[in-house]
PDB file of C-alpha atoms and ligand atoms in Angstrom:
ATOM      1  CA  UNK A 190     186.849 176.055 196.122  1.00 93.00           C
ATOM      2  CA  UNK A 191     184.663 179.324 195.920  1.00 97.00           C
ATOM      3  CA  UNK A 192     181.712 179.722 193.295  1.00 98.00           C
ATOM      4  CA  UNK A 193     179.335 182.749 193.892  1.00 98.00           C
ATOM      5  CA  UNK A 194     176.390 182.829 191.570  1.00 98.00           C
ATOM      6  CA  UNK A 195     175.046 186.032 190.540  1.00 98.00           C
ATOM      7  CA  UNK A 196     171.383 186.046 190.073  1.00 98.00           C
ATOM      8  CA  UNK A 197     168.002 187.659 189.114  1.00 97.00           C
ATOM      9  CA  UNK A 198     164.583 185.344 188.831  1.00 94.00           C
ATOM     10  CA  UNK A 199     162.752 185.350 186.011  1.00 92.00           C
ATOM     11  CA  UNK A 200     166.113 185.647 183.997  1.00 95.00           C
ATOM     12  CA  UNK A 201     168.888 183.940 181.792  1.00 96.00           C
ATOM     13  CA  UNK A 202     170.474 182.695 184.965  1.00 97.00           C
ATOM     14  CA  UNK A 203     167.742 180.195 185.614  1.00 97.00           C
ATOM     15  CA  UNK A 204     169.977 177.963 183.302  1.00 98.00           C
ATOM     16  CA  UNK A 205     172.996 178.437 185.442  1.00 98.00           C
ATOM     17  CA  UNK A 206     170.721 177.702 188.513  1.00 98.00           C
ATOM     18  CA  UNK A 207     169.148 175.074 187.419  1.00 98.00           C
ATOM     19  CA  UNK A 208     173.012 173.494 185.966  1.00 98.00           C
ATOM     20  CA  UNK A 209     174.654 173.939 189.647  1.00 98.00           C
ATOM     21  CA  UNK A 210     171.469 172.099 191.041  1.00 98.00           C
ATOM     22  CA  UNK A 211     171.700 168.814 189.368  1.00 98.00           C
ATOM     23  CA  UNK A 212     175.680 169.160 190.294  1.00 98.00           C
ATOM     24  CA  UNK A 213     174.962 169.352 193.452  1.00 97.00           C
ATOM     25  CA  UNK A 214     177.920 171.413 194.325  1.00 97.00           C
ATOM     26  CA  UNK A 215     177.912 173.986 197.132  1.00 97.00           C
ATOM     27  CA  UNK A 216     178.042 178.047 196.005  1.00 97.00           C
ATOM     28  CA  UNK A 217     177.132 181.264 197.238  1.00 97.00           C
ATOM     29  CA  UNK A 218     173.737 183.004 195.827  1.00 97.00           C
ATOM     30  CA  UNK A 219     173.618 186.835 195.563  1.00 98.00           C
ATOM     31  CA  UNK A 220     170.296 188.475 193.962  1.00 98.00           C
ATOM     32  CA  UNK A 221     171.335 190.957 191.407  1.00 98.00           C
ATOM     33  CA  UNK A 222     167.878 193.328 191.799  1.00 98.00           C
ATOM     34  CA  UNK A 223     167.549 194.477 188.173  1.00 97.00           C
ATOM     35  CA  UNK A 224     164.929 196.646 189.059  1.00 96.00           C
ATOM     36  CA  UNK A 225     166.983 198.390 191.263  1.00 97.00           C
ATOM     37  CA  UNK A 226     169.651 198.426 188.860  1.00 98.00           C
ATOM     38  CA  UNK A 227     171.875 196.444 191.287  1.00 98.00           C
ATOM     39  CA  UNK A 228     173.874 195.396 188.028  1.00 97.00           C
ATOM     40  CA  UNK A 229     175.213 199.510 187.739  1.00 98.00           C
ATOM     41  CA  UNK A 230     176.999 199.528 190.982  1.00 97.00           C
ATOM     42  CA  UNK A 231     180.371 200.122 190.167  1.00 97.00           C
ATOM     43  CA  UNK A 232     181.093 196.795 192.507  1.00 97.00           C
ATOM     44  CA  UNK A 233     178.798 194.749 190.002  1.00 98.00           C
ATOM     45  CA  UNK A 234     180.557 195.973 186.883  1.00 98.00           C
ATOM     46  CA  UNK A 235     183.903 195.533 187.656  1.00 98.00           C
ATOM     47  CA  UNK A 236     183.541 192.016 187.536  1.00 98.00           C
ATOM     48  CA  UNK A 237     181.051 191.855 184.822  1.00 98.00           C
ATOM     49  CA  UNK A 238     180.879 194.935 182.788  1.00 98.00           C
ATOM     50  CA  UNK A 239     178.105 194.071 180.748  1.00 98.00           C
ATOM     51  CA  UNK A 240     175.874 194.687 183.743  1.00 98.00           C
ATOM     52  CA  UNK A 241     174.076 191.754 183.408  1.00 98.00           C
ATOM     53  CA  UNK A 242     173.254 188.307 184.794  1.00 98.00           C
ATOM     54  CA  UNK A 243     174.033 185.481 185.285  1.00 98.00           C
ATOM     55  CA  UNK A 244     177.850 185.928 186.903  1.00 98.00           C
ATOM     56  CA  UNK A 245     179.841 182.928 188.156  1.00 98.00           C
ATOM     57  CA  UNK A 246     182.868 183.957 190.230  1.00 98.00           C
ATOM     58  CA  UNK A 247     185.533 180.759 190.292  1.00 98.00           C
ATOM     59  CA  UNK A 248     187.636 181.585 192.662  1.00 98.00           C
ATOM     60  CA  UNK A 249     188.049 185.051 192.097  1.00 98.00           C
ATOM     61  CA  UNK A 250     187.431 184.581 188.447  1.00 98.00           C
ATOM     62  CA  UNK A 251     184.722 186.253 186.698  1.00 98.00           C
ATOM     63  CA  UNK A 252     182.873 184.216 184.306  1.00 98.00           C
ATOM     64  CA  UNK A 253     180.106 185.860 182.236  1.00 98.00           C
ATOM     65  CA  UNK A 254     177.657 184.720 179.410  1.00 98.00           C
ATOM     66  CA  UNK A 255     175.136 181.891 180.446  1.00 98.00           C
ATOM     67  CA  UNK A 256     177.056 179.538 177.847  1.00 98.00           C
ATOM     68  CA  UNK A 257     180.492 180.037 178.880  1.00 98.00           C
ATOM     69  CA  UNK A 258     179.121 179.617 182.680  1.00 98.00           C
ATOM     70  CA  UNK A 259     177.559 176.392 181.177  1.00 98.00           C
ATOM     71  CA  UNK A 260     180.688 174.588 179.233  1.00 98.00           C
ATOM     72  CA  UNK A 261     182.691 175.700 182.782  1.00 98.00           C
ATOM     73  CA  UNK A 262     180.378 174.089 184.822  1.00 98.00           C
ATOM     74  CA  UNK A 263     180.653 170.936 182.245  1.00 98.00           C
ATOM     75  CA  UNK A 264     183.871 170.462 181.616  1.00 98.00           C
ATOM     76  CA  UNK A 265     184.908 171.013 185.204  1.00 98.00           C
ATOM     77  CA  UNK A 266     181.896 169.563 187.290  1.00 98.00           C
ATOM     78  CA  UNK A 267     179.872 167.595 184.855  1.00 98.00           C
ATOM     79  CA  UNK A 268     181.927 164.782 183.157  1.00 98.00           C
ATOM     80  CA  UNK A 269     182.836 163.266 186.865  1.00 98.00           C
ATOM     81  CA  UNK A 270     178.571 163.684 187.639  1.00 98.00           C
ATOM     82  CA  UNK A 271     177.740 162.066 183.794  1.00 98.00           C
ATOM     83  CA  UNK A 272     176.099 165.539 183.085  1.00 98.00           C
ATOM     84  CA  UNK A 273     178.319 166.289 180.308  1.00 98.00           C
ATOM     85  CA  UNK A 274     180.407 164.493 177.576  1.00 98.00           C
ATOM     86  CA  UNK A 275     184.374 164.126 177.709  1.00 98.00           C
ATOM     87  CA  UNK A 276     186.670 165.975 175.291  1.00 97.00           C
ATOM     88  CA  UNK A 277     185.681 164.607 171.915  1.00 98.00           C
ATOM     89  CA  UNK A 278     182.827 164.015 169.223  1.00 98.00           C
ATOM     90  CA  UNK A 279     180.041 164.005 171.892  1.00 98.00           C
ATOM     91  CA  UNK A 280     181.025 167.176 173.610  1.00 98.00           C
ATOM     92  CA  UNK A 281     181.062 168.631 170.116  1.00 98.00           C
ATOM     93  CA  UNK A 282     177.550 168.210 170.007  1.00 98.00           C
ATOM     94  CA  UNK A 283     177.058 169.902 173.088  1.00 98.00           C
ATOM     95  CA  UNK A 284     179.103 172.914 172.167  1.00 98.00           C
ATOM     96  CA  UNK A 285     176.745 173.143 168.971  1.00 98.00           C
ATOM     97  CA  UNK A 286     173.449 172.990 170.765  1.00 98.00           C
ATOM     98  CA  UNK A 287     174.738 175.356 173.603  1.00 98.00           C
ATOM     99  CA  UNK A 288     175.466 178.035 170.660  1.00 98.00           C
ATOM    100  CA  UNK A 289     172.648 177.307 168.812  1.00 98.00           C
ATOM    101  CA  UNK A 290     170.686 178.366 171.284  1.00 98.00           C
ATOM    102  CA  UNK A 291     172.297 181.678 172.209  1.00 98.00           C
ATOM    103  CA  UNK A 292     172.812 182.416 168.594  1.00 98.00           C
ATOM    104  CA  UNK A 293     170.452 181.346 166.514  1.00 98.00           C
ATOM    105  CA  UNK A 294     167.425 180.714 168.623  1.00 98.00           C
ATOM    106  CA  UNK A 295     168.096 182.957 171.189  1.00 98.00           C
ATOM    107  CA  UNK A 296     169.261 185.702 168.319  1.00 98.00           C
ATOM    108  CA  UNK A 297     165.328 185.068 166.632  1.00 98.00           C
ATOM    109  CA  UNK A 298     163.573 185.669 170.347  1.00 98.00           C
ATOM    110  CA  UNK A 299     165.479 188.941 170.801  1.00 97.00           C
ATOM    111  CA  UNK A 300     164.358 190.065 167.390  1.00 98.00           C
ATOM    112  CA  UNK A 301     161.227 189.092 168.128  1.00 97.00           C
ATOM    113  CA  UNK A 302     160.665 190.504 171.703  1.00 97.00           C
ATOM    114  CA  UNK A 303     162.438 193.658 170.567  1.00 97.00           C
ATOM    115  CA  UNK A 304     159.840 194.337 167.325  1.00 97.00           C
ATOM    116  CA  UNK A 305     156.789 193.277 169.431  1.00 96.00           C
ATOM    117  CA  UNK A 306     157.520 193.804 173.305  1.00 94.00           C
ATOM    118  CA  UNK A 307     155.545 196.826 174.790  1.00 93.00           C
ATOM    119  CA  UNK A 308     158.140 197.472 176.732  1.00 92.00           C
ATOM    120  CA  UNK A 309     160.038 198.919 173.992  1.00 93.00           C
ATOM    121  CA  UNK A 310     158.983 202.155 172.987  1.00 95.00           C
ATOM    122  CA  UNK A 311     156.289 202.004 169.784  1.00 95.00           C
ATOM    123  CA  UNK A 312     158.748 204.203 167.534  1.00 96.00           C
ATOM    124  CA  UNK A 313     161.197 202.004 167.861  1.00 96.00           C
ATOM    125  CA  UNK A 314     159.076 198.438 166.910  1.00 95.00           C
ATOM    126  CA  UNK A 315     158.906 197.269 163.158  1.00 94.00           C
ATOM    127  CA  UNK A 316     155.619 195.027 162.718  1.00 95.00           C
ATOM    128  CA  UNK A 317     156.684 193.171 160.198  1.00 96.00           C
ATOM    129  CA  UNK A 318     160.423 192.554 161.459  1.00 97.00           C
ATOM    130  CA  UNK A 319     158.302 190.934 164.473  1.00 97.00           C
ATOM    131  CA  UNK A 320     156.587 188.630 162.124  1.00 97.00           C
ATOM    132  CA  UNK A 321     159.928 187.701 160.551  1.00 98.00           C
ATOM    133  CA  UNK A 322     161.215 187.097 163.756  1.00 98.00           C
ATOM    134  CA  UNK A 323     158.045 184.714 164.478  1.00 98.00           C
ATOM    135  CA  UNK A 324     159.176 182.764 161.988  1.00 98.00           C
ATOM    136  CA  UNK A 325     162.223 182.462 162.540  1.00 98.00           C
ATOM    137  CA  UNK A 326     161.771 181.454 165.964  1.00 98.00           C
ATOM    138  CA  UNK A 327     159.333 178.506 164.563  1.00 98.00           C
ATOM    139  CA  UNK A 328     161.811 177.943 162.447  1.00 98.00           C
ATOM    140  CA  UNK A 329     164.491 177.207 165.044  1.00 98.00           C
ATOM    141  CA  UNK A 330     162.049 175.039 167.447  1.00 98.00           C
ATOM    142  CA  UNK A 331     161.087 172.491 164.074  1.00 98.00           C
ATOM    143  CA  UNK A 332     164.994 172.043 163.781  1.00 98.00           C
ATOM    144  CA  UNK A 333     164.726 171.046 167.472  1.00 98.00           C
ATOM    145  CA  UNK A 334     161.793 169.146 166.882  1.00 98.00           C
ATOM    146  CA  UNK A 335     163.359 167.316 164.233  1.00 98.00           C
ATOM    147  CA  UNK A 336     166.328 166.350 166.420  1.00 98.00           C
ATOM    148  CA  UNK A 337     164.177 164.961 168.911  1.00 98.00           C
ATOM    149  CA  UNK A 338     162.164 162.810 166.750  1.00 97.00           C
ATOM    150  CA  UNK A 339     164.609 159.595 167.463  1.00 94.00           C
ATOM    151  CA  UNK A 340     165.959 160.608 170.819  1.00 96.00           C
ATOM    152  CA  UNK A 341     165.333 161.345 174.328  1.00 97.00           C
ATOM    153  CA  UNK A 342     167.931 163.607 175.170  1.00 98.00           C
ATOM    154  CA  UNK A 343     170.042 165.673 172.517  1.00 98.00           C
ATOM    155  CA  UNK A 344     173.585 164.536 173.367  1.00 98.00           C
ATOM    156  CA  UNK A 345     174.259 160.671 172.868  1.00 94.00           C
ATOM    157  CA  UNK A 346     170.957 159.857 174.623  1.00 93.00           C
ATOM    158  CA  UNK A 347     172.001 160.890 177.816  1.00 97.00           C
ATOM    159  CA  UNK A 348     170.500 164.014 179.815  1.00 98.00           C
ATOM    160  CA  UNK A 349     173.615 166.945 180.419  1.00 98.00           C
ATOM    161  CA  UNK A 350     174.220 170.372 180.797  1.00 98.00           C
ATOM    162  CA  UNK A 351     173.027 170.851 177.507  1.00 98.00           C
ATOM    163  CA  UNK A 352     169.566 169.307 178.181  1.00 98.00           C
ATOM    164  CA  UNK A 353     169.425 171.771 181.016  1.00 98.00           C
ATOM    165  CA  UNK A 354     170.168 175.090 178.794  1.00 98.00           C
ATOM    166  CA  UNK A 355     168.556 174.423 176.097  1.00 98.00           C
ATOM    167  CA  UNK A 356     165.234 173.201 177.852  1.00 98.00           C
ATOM    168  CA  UNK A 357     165.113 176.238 180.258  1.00 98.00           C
ATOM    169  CA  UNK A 358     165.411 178.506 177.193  1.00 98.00           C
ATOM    170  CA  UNK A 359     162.856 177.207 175.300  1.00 98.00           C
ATOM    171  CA  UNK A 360     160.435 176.705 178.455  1.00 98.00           C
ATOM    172  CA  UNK A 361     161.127 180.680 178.778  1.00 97.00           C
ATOM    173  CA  UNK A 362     160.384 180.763 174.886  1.00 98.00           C
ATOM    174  CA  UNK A 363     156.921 179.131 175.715  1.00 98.00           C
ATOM    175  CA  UNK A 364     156.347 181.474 177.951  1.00 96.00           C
ATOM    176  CA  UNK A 365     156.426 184.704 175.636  1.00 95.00           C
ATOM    177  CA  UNK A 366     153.599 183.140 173.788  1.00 94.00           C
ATOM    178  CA  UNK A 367     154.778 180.309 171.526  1.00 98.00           C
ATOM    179  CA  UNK A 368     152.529 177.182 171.971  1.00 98.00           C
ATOM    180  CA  UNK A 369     155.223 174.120 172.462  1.00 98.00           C
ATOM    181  CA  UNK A 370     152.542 171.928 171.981  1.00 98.00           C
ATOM    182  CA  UNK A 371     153.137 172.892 168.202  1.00 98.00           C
ATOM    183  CA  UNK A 372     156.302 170.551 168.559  1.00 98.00           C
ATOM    184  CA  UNK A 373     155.582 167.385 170.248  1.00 98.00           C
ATOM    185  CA  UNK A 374     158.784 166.305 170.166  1.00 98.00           C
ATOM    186  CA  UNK A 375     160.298 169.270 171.666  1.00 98.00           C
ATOM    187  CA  UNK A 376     157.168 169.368 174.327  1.00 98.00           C
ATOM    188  CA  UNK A 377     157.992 165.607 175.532  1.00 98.00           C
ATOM    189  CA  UNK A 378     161.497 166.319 175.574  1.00 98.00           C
ATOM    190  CA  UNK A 379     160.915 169.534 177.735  1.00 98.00           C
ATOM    191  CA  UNK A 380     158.882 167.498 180.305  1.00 98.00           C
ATOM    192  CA  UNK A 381     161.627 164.634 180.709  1.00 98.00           C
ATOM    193  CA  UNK A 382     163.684 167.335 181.133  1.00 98.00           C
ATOM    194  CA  UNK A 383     162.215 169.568 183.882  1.00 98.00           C
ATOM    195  CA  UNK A 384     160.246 166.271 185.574  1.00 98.00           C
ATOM    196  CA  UNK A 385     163.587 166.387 187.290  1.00 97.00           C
ATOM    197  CA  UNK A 386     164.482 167.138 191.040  1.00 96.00           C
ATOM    198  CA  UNK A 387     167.154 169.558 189.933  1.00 97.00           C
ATOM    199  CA  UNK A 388     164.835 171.662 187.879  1.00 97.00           C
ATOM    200  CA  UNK A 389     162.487 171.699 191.183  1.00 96.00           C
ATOM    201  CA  UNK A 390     165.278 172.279 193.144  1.00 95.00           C
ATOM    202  CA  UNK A 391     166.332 175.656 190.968  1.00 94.00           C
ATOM    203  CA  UNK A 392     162.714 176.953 191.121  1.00 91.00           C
ATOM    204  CA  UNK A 393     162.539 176.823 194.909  1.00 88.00           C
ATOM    205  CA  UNK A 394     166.119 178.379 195.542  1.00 73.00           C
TER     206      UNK A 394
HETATM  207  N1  GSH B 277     173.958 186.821 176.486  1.00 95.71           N
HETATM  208  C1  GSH B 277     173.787 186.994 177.913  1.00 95.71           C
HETATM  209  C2  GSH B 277     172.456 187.690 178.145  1.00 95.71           C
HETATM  210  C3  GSH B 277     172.326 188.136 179.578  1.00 95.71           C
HETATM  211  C4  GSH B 277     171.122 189.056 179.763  1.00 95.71           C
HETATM  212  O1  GSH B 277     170.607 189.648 178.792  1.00 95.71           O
HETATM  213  N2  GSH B 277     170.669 189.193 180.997  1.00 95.71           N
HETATM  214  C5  GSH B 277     169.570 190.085 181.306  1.00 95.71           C
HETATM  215  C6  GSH B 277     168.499 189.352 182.089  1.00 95.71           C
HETATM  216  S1  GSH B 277     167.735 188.091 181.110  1.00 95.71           S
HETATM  217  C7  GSH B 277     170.060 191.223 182.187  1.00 95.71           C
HETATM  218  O2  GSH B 277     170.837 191.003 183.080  1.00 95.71           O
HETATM  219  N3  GSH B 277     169.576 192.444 181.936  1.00 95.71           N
HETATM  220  C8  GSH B 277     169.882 193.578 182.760  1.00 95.71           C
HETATM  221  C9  GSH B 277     170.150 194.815 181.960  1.00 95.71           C
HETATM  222  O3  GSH B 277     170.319 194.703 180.722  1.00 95.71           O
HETATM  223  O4  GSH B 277     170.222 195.874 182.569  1.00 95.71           O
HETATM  224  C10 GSH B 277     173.835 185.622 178.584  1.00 95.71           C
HETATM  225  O5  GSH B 277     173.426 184.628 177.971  1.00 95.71           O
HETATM  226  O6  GSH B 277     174.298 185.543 179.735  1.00 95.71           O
END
């Protein structure tokens, strides 16, 4: 069995790093320098044309999108470990947090980074679109929040690939400025979750 993980720090493949730590399964690790523009070489895109990271190669198999990566890893390394539900009701709830947070949450950061990032060109920013997108993003963390209230982990109690998505996204989201402490639910949940030796793990590798 081959996996080769396709990487840049500081990125969305800290979720996909962080996932094949608490696995614990072996694979290859190859730094994508975006900076560099690594992800233009004509080697890079032909197995992921987007030009972006994070890449998992199964056995010759390109896999892009952090959340596909994610329910691959689950489904195929993660029920055996109890880091991710069978087929069925519970791994339904996965699937729905996983998207939630590329889609809806994730959809409200880009808005927001895009309308108030100076790395975007002024011209192109909308001040008010940014505020929108503020609130949409507060929005989205109080629906977490509310989730939370009753439980320690968001799929039947139990910490899983989903945990580990979801909490390195919105530990990234607290780091472009929104105060987690806002949602104390979401804040304890985020500290159960990356109090583990798997999160340590991914931030030293
Ligand atoms: N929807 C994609 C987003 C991937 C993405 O935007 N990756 C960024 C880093 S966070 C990237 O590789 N950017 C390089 C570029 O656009 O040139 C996913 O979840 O995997």
């Amino acid at each position: 069995m081959s996996l080769v993980f396709y990487y840049a720090p500081m990125s969305t493949a800290v979720t996909v790093n962080w996932a094949l730590e608490e696995l614990g399964i072996p694979y290859e690790k190859v730094h994508i320098d975006l900076e560099a523009r690594d992800q233009d070489k004509q080697g890079y895109r032909a197995l992921n044309p987007n030009g972006k990271v994070p890449l998992l190669v199964h056995d010759g198999v390109p896999i892009f999108e952090s959340v596909a990566i994610i329910l691959h890893l689950g489904e195929t390394f993660g029920v055996e470990r109890n880091l991710f539900p069978r087929p069925g009701l519970q791994r339904a709830e996965a699937f729905k947090w996983l998207v939630w947070t590329n889609v809806s949450l994730g959809g409200a950061v880009y808005r927001f980074l895009y309308n108030t990032s100076d790395r975007v060109p002024a011209e192109r920013r909308n001040a008010l679109a940014g505020d929108v997108a503020k609130t949409d993003v507060e929005t989205h963390l109080g629906i977490l929040d509310a989730d939370l209230a009753k439980k320690k982990f968001l799929v039947a109690d139990t910490f899983s690939l989903a945990d580990v998505h979801i909490a390195a996204t919105v530990r990234w989201v607290g780091m472009i400025g929104f105060d987690l402490k806002r949602w104390p639910n979401v804040a304890a949940w985020l500290e159960r979750c990356t109090s583990r030796p798997g999160h340590a793990k991914s931030l030293a590798a």
